[in-house]
Each structure stands twice: as C-alpha cells, then as structure tokens.
Amino acid sequence: MSRAMAFAIAGDARLTATEIGTERAPLLTAAGLLADPAELVDVAAASRFTPAYGPAGGYPGLRVALPNAYIQSVVNVLVGPIGEAFGLGAVRPSRAQGAFSLVTLAPDALAPPQRAPHVDSVDPAQFAILHYLCDARAGGTAFYRHKATGFERLDESRLAAYRAARAPEAAPDGYVDDGAPWFERTAQVDAAFNRMIVYRSCILHSGTVPSPAQLTADPRRGRLTANIFLTLTPA
C-alpha cells in the first residue's frame, strides 16, 4: 500500500472513557481519529456498495468491506485502551472485520427489527468500533434500557426473558428516537466528522437518523460510517 493510504492515526487523538446507563457500560470516544480522514472517504466514494438488508431486517442501507490496512491501523492502536477501559487486562485480537456503511432506507420502508434498539452480538468479548465519516446532521448513536426487563445489555442468560418480554411489543414507525414506548434512551453520542466510539456489541443501541436528507447513496453526502467488529481474547 502506498504511503498516502496508510490511514495513520492522528498524533493528537485522545481517548476518553465514560460509563453509560445504570449498568455502567464503558464507552470510549475520540474526537479526531485519523490524521487524514478524507482519504478514507475517498476510498468509500470509489467503492461499490451493495444492499445489506432483506425483508426481515438487517442493516438499513448499503455496505462494502473496509480496507484491511485501515482495520489493522485502528485495531492496533485500540487494543490496549479497550483492555484497560473495559477491565480486561492484557488482550489480543482474535477477529476483526469491518465495512463502510451508508443508511439509505426511508423510514416507511423499515422492517420491524430495524425500528427498535438492537445488539450486534451477545458475546461480551466482541466490541463495536464506530467511526463517523459524516457530520452532526446525520444524527448519531443512542443507547437504551428496555423498560419491561430493565436490561441495557444482553447475554445468553438474559435472552429468553428478553425475547418473551419483547414478543407482544410492536415496533413504532420509523427510525428509533427516544425509544418510546418500550425503551428509554440512556445516552447519545452525536455524529461528528472523524469522531470514533467503542462499546460492547451486546449493549442495546441504535443509530439515530433525524434528517431524511441524509438518506442518500452518495458517500460524500450521506450518513457514512466505518464499522469494525473486534473480538478480543486474553493475551
């Protein structure tokens, strides 16, 4: 890969660790991740996206694989801080995969699972790394508590009770906002160009999409993010 495509981390990038919700889930944020985020947008603009959804749900838009060099650059710099912030001690990556993602589905085209908070996995060793390549007009990411169960995260021991409680709860129309009536929002991170957040994949969350103007397949104008799912194991 050429030097121009090294996806270098910004020298002044600083991670901030906070906790969200009553279950005090750790959340890592960085205000400016890459030294040159525009080069990553250029890669996305030159890529061929395909739909990532079907009649039953899935990601409500388009996706294409991320460059391996970008995944490696980000994972290398984050493994240590994730291990520290999440109380894991020394860890190493066992799996990392990622995609550029563009939200494109109109609110009235969403399947029921796309209209409610979700988890990406119930594995507590899997982490979501979300890198915004869009600005605040694209909304952000919100985190939720399920009112009937009080759950803010899901694991194998909670799945049966959660599914039973959710079964009679209809999904409201459109993209998730404050989560009413079945969920309540516990925290929100607004999109900002080159901002990154890291959280466990097993906590209830949803992208927020306040502006229909962001529902475009143009990576330079739409709700573009780079998403990495990272699984860690003890070093």
PDB file of C-alpha atoms in Angstrom:
ATOM      1  CA  MET A   1       0.000   0.000   0.000  1.00  0.00           C
ATOM      2  CA  SER A   2       1.268   3.496  -0.784  1.00  0.00           C
ATOM      3  CA  ARG A   3       2.190   5.902   1.963  1.00  0.00           C
ATOM      4  CA  ALA A   4      -0.848   8.006   1.010  1.00  0.00           C
ATOM      5  CA  MET A   5      -3.114   5.122   2.032  1.00  0.00           C
ATOM      6  CA  ALA A   6      -1.560   4.270   5.380  1.00  0.00           C
ATOM      7  CA  PHE A   7      -4.592   5.516   7.380  1.00  0.00           C
ATOM      8  CA  ALA A   8      -2.365   6.998  10.058  1.00  0.00           C
ATOM      9  CA  ILE A   9      -3.853   7.749  13.467  1.00  0.00           C
ATOM     10  CA  ALA A  10      -3.810  11.452  14.346  1.00  0.00           C
ATOM     11  CA  GLY A  11      -0.931  12.398  16.615  1.00  0.00           C
ATOM     12  CA  ASP A  12      -3.266  14.383  18.869  1.00  0.00           C
ATOM     13  CA  ALA A  13      -6.020  11.749  19.007  1.00  0.00           C
ATOM     14  CA  ARG A  14      -7.012  11.212  22.633  1.00  0.00           C
ATOM     15  CA  LEU A  15      -9.391   8.609  24.024  1.00  0.00           C
ATOM     16  CA  THR A  16     -11.941   9.458  26.704  1.00  0.00           C
ATOM     17  CA  ALA A  17     -13.559   6.740  28.809  1.00  0.00           C
ATOM     18  CA  THR A  18     -17.025   7.213  30.336  1.00  0.00           C
ATOM     19  CA  GLU A  19     -19.813   4.967  31.637  1.00  0.00           C
ATOM     20  CA  ILE A  20     -23.415   4.953  30.434  1.00  0.00           C
ATOM     21  CA  GLY A  21     -26.689   3.719  31.893  1.00  0.00           C
ATOM     22  CA  THR A  22     -27.447   2.153  35.245  1.00  0.00           C
ATOM     23  CA  GLU A  23     -25.382  -0.878  34.246  1.00  0.00           C
ATOM     24  CA  ARG A  24     -22.422   1.478  33.785  1.00  0.00           C
ATOM     25  CA  ALA A  25     -21.302   0.179  30.429  1.00  0.00           C
ATOM     26  CA  PRO A  26     -17.922   1.603  29.391  1.00  0.00           C
ATOM     27  CA  LEU A  27     -17.828   3.850  26.340  1.00  0.00           C
ATOM     28  CA  LEU A  28     -14.661   5.076  24.634  1.00  0.00           C
ATOM     29  CA  THR A  29     -14.660   8.172  22.421  1.00  0.00           C
ATOM     30  CA  ALA A  30     -12.057  10.012  20.362  1.00  0.00           C
ATOM     31  CA  ALA A  31     -12.762  13.415  18.849  1.00  0.00           C
ATOM     32  CA  GLY A  32     -10.406  13.027  15.879  1.00  0.00           C
ATOM     33  CA  LEU A  33      -9.196   9.558  14.979  1.00  0.00           C
ATOM     34  CA  LEU A  34      -7.351   9.735  11.660  1.00  0.00           C
ATOM     35  CA  ALA A  35      -4.704  12.211  10.629  1.00  0.00           C
ATOM     36  CA  ASP A  36      -6.304  12.371   7.158  1.00  0.00           C
ATOM     37  CA  PRO A  37      -9.905  11.111   7.285  1.00  0.00           C
ATOM     38  CA  ALA A  38     -10.569  12.467   3.790  1.00  0.00           C
ATOM     39  CA  GLU A  39      -8.500   9.646   2.289  1.00  0.00           C
ATOM     40  CA  LEU A  40     -10.867   7.121   3.866  1.00  0.00           C
ATOM     41  CA  VAL A  41     -13.872   8.958   2.410  1.00  0.00           C
ATOM     42  CA  ASP A  42     -12.145   8.855  -0.981  1.00  0.00           C
ATOM     43  CA  VAL A  43     -11.868   5.073  -0.700  1.00  0.00           C
ATOM     44  CA  ALA A  44     -15.557   4.817   0.173  1.00  0.00           C
ATOM     45  CA  ALA A  45     -16.542   7.060  -2.742  1.00  0.00           C
ATOM     46  CA  ALA A  46     -14.650   4.793  -5.141  1.00  0.00           C
ATOM     47  CA  SER A  47     -16.186   1.581  -3.722  1.00  0.00           C
ATOM     48  CA  ARG A  48     -19.174  -0.400  -4.956  1.00  0.00           C
ATOM     49  CA  PHE A  49     -21.741  -0.636  -2.150  1.00  0.00           C
ATOM     50  CA  THR A  50     -24.459  -3.292  -2.073  1.00  0.00           C
ATOM     51  CA  PRO A  51     -27.672  -3.604  -0.012  1.00  0.00           C
ATOM     52  CA  ALA A  52     -27.169  -5.086   3.457  1.00  0.00           C
ATOM     53  CA  TYR A  53     -30.851  -5.664   4.255  1.00  0.00           C
ATOM     54  CA  GLY A  54     -33.647  -8.026   3.358  1.00  0.00           C
ATOM     55  CA  PRO A  55     -37.372  -8.408   4.074  1.00  0.00           C
ATOM     56  CA  ALA A  56     -36.664  -9.476   7.681  1.00  0.00           C
ATOM     57  CA  GLY A  57     -34.274  -6.643   8.501  1.00  0.00           C
ATOM     58  CA  GLY A  58     -30.514  -6.234   8.554  1.00  0.00           C
ATOM     59  CA  TYR A  59     -28.563  -3.016   8.241  1.00  0.00           C
ATOM     60  CA  PRO A  60     -30.924  -0.370   6.769  1.00  0.00           C
ATOM     61  CA  GLY A  61     -28.714   0.629   3.884  1.00  0.00           C
ATOM     62  CA  LEU A  62     -25.604  -0.210   1.888  1.00  0.00           C
ATOM     63  CA  ARG A  63     -22.254  -1.718   2.839  1.00  0.00           C
ATOM     64  CA  VAL A  64     -18.874  -2.570   1.376  1.00  0.00           C
ATOM     65  CA  ALA A  65     -15.773  -4.057   3.003  1.00  0.00           C
ATOM     66  CA  LEU A  66     -13.255  -1.732   4.655  1.00  0.00           C
ATOM     67  CA  PRO A  67      -9.591  -1.712   3.589  1.00  0.00           C
ATOM     68  CA  ASN A  68      -7.606  -4.188   5.658  1.00  0.00           C
ATOM     69  CA  ALA A  69      -4.921  -1.562   6.251  1.00  0.00           C
ATOM     70  CA  TYR A  70      -7.476   0.721   7.916  1.00  0.00           C
ATOM     71  CA  ILE A  71      -8.786  -2.088  10.143  1.00  0.00           C
ATOM     72  CA  GLN A  72      -5.256  -3.019  11.177  1.00  0.00           C
ATOM     73  CA  SER A  73      -4.279   0.602  11.918  1.00  0.00           C
ATOM     74  CA  VAL A  74      -7.331   1.191  14.112  1.00  0.00           C
ATOM     75  CA  VAL A  75      -7.221  -2.158  15.909  1.00  0.00           C
ATOM     76  CA  ASN A  76      -3.511  -1.855  16.678  1.00  0.00           C
ATOM     77  CA  VAL A  77      -3.973   1.462  18.458  1.00  0.00           C
ATOM     78  CA  LEU A  78      -7.171   0.462  20.313  1.00  0.00           C
ATOM     79  CA  VAL A  79      -6.447  -2.997  21.714  1.00  0.00           C
ATOM     80  CA  GLY A  80      -4.587  -1.704  24.762  1.00  0.00           C
ATOM     81  CA  PRO A  81      -7.048   1.083  25.638  1.00  0.00           C
ATOM     82  CA  ILE A  82     -10.034  -1.252  25.235  1.00  0.00           C
ATOM     83  CA  GLY A  83      -8.440  -3.806  27.537  1.00  0.00           C
ATOM     84  CA  GLU A  84      -7.873  -1.111  30.153  1.00  0.00           C
ATOM     85  CA  ALA A  85     -11.208   0.724  29.868  1.00  0.00           C
ATOM     86  CA  PHE A  86     -13.271  -2.475  29.914  1.00  0.00           C
ATOM     87  CA  GLY A  87     -11.299  -4.116  32.715  1.00  0.00           C
ATOM     88  CA  LEU A  88      -9.997  -6.961  30.583  1.00  0.00           C
ATOM     89  CA  GLY A  89      -6.292  -6.739  31.309  1.00  0.00           C
ATOM     90  CA  ALA A  90      -3.887  -7.795  28.567  1.00  0.00           C
ATOM     91  CA  VAL A  91      -5.788  -8.857  25.426  1.00  0.00           C
ATOM     92  CA  ARG A  92      -5.129  -9.536  21.773  1.00  0.00           C
ATOM     93  CA  PRO A  93      -7.396  -9.549  18.704  1.00  0.00           C
ATOM     94  CA  SER A  94      -8.845 -12.877  17.673  1.00  0.00           C
ATOM     95  CA  ARG A  95     -11.101 -11.496  14.940  1.00  0.00           C
ATOM     96  CA  ALA A  96     -11.648  -8.138  13.268  1.00  0.00           C
ATOM     97  CA  GLN A  97     -13.895  -7.388  10.314  1.00  0.00           C
ATOM     98  CA  GLY A  98     -15.488  -4.213   9.090  1.00  0.00           C
ATOM     99  CA  ALA A  99     -17.453  -2.344   6.477  1.00  0.00           C
ATOM    100  CA  PHE A 100     -18.283   1.099   5.248  1.00  0.00           C
ATOM    101  CA  SER A 101     -21.987   1.651   5.992  1.00  0.00           C
ATOM    102  CA  LEU A 102     -24.496   4.064   4.461  1.00  0.00           C
ATOM    103  CA  VAL A 103     -28.037   4.390   5.828  1.00  0.00           C
ATOM    104  CA  THR A 104     -30.366   4.681   2.819  1.00  0.00           C
ATOM    105  CA  LEU A 105     -33.743   3.134   3.662  1.00  0.00           C
ATOM    106  CA  ALA A 106     -36.668   5.523   4.019  1.00  0.00           C
ATOM    107  CA  PRO A 107     -38.392   5.361   7.435  1.00  0.00           C
ATOM    108  CA  ASP A 108     -41.543   3.841   5.963  1.00  0.00           C
ATOM    109  CA  ALA A 109     -39.524   1.047   4.297  1.00  0.00           C
ATOM    110  CA  LEU A 110     -38.044  -0.309   7.542  1.00  0.00           C
ATOM    111  CA  ALA A 111     -38.772  -3.844   8.747  1.00  0.00           C
ATOM    112  CA  PRO A 112     -39.839  -4.163  12.424  1.00  0.00           C
ATOM    113  CA  PRO A 113     -36.362  -5.198  13.701  1.00  0.00           C
ATOM    114  CA  GLN A 114     -34.904  -2.042  12.112  1.00  0.00           C
ATOM    115  CA  ARG A 115     -37.329   0.129  14.105  1.00  0.00           C
ATOM    116  CA  ALA A 116     -36.109  -0.944  17.551  1.00  0.00           C
ATOM    117  CA  PRO A 117     -32.844  -0.914  19.526  1.00  0.00           C
ATOM    118  CA  HIS A 118     -30.721  -3.999  18.976  1.00  0.00           C
ATOM    119  CA  VAL A 119     -27.476  -5.728  19.885  1.00  0.00           C
ATOM    120  CA  ASP A 120     -24.914  -6.943  17.361  1.00  0.00           C
ATOM    121  CA  SER A 121     -23.908  -9.944  19.455  1.00  0.00           C
ATOM    122  CA  VAL A 122     -24.368 -11.327  22.965  1.00  0.00           C
ATOM    123  CA  ASP A 123     -20.661 -12.114  23.190  1.00  0.00           C
ATOM    124  CA  PRO A 124     -19.158  -9.767  25.829  1.00  0.00           C
ATOM    125  CA  ALA A 125     -15.759 -10.141  24.136  1.00  0.00           C
ATOM    126  CA  GLN A 126     -16.988  -8.500  20.915  1.00  0.00           C
ATOM    127  CA  PHE A 127     -16.688  -4.728  20.544  1.00  0.00           C
ATOM    128  CA  ALA A 128     -18.139  -2.289  18.060  1.00  0.00           C
ATOM    129  CA  ILE A 129     -15.784   0.397  16.765  1.00  0.00           C
ATOM    130  CA  LEU A 130     -17.822   3.089  15.025  1.00  0.00           C
ATOM    131  CA  HIS A 131     -16.046   5.838  13.085  1.00  0.00           C
ATOM    132  CA  TYR A 132     -18.246   8.687  11.853  1.00  0.00           C
ATOM    133  CA  LEU A 133     -17.390   9.957   8.373  1.00  0.00           C
ATOM    134  CA  CYS A 134     -20.347  12.344   8.409  1.00  0.00           C
ATOM    135  CA  ASP A 135     -21.360  15.376  10.452  1.00  0.00           C
ATOM    136  CA  ALA A 136     -23.974  16.099  13.120  1.00  0.00           C
ATOM    137  CA  ARG A 137     -26.776  16.324  10.549  1.00  0.00           C
ATOM    138  CA  ALA A 138     -26.520  12.529  10.272  1.00  0.00           C
ATOM    139  CA  GLY A 139     -27.724  12.033  13.860  1.00  0.00           C
ATOM    140  CA  GLY A 140     -25.507   9.720  15.887  1.00  0.00           C
ATOM    141  CA  THR A 141     -25.780   6.627  18.059  1.00  0.00           C
ATOM    142  CA  ALA A 142     -28.025   6.187  21.089  1.00  0.00           C
ATOM    143  CA  PHE A 143     -28.104   3.592  23.862  1.00  0.00           C
ATOM    144  CA  TYR A 144     -31.208   2.225  25.560  1.00  0.00           C
ATOM    145  CA  ARG A 145     -32.776   0.429  28.507  1.00  0.00           C
ATOM    146  CA  HIS A 146     -35.649  -1.991  27.881  1.00  0.00           C
ATOM    147  CA  LYS A 147     -38.359  -0.831  30.276  1.00  0.00           C
ATOM    148  CA  ALA A 148     -40.091  -4.147  30.937  1.00  0.00           C
ATOM    149  CA  THR A 149     -36.922  -6.031  31.852  1.00  0.00           C
ATOM    150  CA  GLY A 150     -34.572  -3.212  32.830  1.00  0.00           C
ATOM    151  CA  PHE A 151     -31.928  -4.723  30.551  1.00  0.00           C
ATOM    152  CA  GLU A 152     -29.355  -2.449  28.949  1.00  0.00           C
ATOM    153  CA  ARG A 153     -27.187  -5.297  27.730  1.00  0.00           C
ATOM    154  CA  LEU A 154     -27.977  -8.821  26.614  1.00  0.00           C
ATOM    155  CA  ASP A 155     -26.148 -12.077  27.225  1.00  0.00           C
ATOM    156  CA  GLU A 156     -27.089 -15.734  26.936  1.00  0.00           C
ATOM    157  CA  SER A 157     -28.643 -15.756  30.399  1.00  0.00           C
ATOM    158  CA  ARG A 158     -30.978 -12.863  29.558  1.00  0.00           C
ATOM    159  CA  LEU A 159     -32.075 -13.776  26.040  1.00  0.00           C
ATOM    160  CA  ALA A 160     -35.094 -15.922  26.896  1.00  0.00           C
ATOM    161  CA  ALA A 161     -36.588 -13.355  29.293  1.00  0.00           C
ATOM    162  CA  TYR A 162     -35.904 -10.510  26.873  1.00  0.00           C
ATOM    163  CA  ARG A 163     -37.480 -12.264  23.904  1.00  0.00           C
ATOM    164  CA  ALA A 164     -40.537 -13.201  25.940  1.00  0.00           C
ATOM    165  CA  ALA A 165     -40.988  -9.604  27.089  1.00  0.00           C
ATOM    166  CA  ARG A 166     -40.462  -8.215  23.600  1.00  0.00           C
ATOM    167  CA  ALA A 167     -42.853 -10.593  21.850  1.00  0.00           C
ATOM    168  CA  PRO A 168     -46.043  -8.533  22.465  1.00  0.00           C
ATOM    169  CA  GLU A 169     -44.324  -5.162  21.934  1.00  0.00           C
ATOM    170  CA  ALA A 170     -44.984  -3.706  18.486  1.00  0.00           C
ATOM    171  CA  ALA A 171     -42.247  -1.688  16.804  1.00  0.00           C
ATOM    172  CA  PRO A 172     -43.066   2.033  16.385  1.00  0.00           C
ATOM    173  CA  ASP A 173     -42.867   3.570  12.923  1.00  0.00           C
ATOM    174  CA  GLY A 174     -39.611   4.924  11.545  1.00  0.00           C
ATOM    175  CA  TYR A 175     -36.119   5.089  12.930  1.00  0.00           C
ATOM    176  CA  VAL A 176     -35.544   4.831  16.681  1.00  0.00           C
ATOM    177  CA  ASP A 177     -35.622   8.155  18.538  1.00  0.00           C
ATOM    178  CA  ASP A 178     -36.068   8.194  22.313  1.00  0.00           C
ATOM    179  CA  GLY A 179     -37.130   4.540  22.323  1.00  0.00           C
ATOM    180  CA  ALA A 180     -40.702   5.121  23.499  1.00  0.00           C
ATOM    181  CA  PRO A 181     -42.857   3.355  24.413  1.00  0.00           C
ATOM    182  CA  TRP A 182     -40.859   0.159  25.103  1.00  0.00           C
ATOM    183  CA  PHE A 183     -37.374   1.571  25.641  1.00  0.00           C
ATOM    184  CA  GLU A 184     -35.812   4.645  27.184  1.00  0.00           C
ATOM    185  CA  ARG A 185     -32.649   6.315  25.968  1.00  0.00           C
ATOM    186  CA  THR A 186     -29.758   6.216  28.445  1.00  0.00           C
ATOM    187  CA  ALA A 187     -27.119   8.083  26.414  1.00  0.00           C
ATOM    188  CA  GLN A 188     -26.448   9.503  22.986  1.00  0.00           C
ATOM    189  CA  VAL A 189     -23.324  10.379  21.013  1.00  0.00           C
ATOM    190  CA  ASP A 190     -23.832  12.833  18.168  1.00  0.00           C
ATOM    191  CA  ALA A 191     -22.126  12.232  14.863  1.00  0.00           C
ATOM    192  CA  ALA A 192     -19.109  14.432  14.141  1.00  0.00           C
ATOM    193  CA  PHE A 193     -16.720  14.012  11.264  1.00  0.00           C
ATOM    194  CA  ASN A 194     -13.756  11.810  12.304  1.00  0.00           C
ATOM    195  CA  ARG A 195     -15.237  11.018  15.738  1.00  0.00           C
ATOM    196  CA  MET A 196     -14.916   7.421  16.903  1.00  0.00           C
ATOM    197  CA  ILE A 197     -16.723   5.485  19.629  1.00  0.00           C
ATOM    198  CA  VAL A 198     -16.176   1.995  21.054  1.00  0.00           C
ATOM    199  CA  TYR A 199     -18.727  -0.046  23.007  1.00  0.00           C
ATOM    200  CA  ARG A 200     -19.564  -3.668  23.679  1.00  0.00           C
ATOM    201  CA  SER A 201     -21.675  -5.166  20.896  1.00  0.00           C
ATOM    202  CA  CYS A 202     -24.054  -6.649  23.495  1.00  0.00           C
ATOM    203  CA  ILE A 203     -25.490  -3.332  24.741  1.00  0.00           C
ATOM    204  CA  LEU A 204     -28.795  -2.133  23.326  1.00  0.00           C
ATOM    205  CA  HIS A 205     -28.244   0.650  20.818  1.00  0.00           C
ATOM    206  CA  SER A 206     -29.449   2.183  17.584  1.00  0.00           C
ATOM    207  CA  GLY A 207     -28.294   4.660  15.027  1.00  0.00           C
ATOM    208  CA  THR A 208     -30.328   7.867  15.085  1.00  0.00           C
ATOM    209  CA  VAL A 209     -31.322   9.336  11.721  1.00  0.00           C
ATOM    210  CA  PRO A 210     -33.057  12.695  12.181  1.00  0.00           C
ATOM    211  CA  SER A 211     -32.777  14.069   8.647  1.00  0.00           C
ATOM    212  CA  PRO A 212     -34.222  12.408   5.520  1.00  0.00           C
ATOM    213  CA  ALA A 213     -31.665  14.456   3.583  1.00  0.00           C
ATOM    214  CA  GLN A 214     -29.001  12.056   4.871  1.00  0.00           C
ATOM    215  CA  LEU A 215     -30.660   9.071   3.194  1.00  0.00           C
ATOM    216  CA  THR A 216     -28.525   9.092   0.081  1.00  0.00           C
ATOM    217  CA  ALA A 217     -26.240   6.528  -1.501  1.00  0.00           C
ATOM    218  CA  ASP A 218     -23.566   9.179  -2.107  1.00  0.00           C
ATOM    219  CA  PRO A 219     -20.760   8.510   0.421  1.00  0.00           C
ATOM    220  CA  ARG A 220     -19.695  12.156   0.319  1.00  0.00           C
ATOM    221  CA  ARG A 221     -23.130  13.438   1.334  1.00  0.00           C
ATOM    222  CA  GLY A 222     -24.770  10.584   3.218  1.00  0.00           C
ATOM    223  CA  ARG A 223     -24.631   9.005   6.663  1.00  0.00           C
ATOM    224  CA  LEU A 224     -21.296   7.302   6.089  1.00  0.00           C
ATOM    225  CA  THR A 225     -19.590   5.374   8.878  1.00  0.00           C
ATOM    226  CA  ALA A 226     -16.746   2.871   9.115  1.00  0.00           C
ATOM    227  CA  ASN A 227     -17.731  -0.033  11.382  1.00  0.00           C
ATOM    228  CA  ILE A 228     -15.366  -2.629  12.825  1.00  0.00           C
ATOM    229  CA  PHE A 229     -16.434  -5.617  14.924  1.00  0.00           C
ATOM    230  CA  LEU A 230     -13.489  -6.666  17.059  1.00  0.00           C
ATOM    231  CA  THR A 231     -13.330  -9.798  19.203  1.00  0.00           C
ATOM    232  CA  LEU A 232     -10.650  -9.943  21.894  1.00  0.00           C
ATOM    233  CA  THR A 233      -9.101 -12.824  23.775  1.00  0.00           C
ATOM    234  CA  PRO A 234      -6.679 -12.891  26.754  1.00  0.00           C
ATOM    235  CA  ALA A 235      -3.098 -12.281  25.662  1.00  0.00           C
TER     236      ALA A 235
END
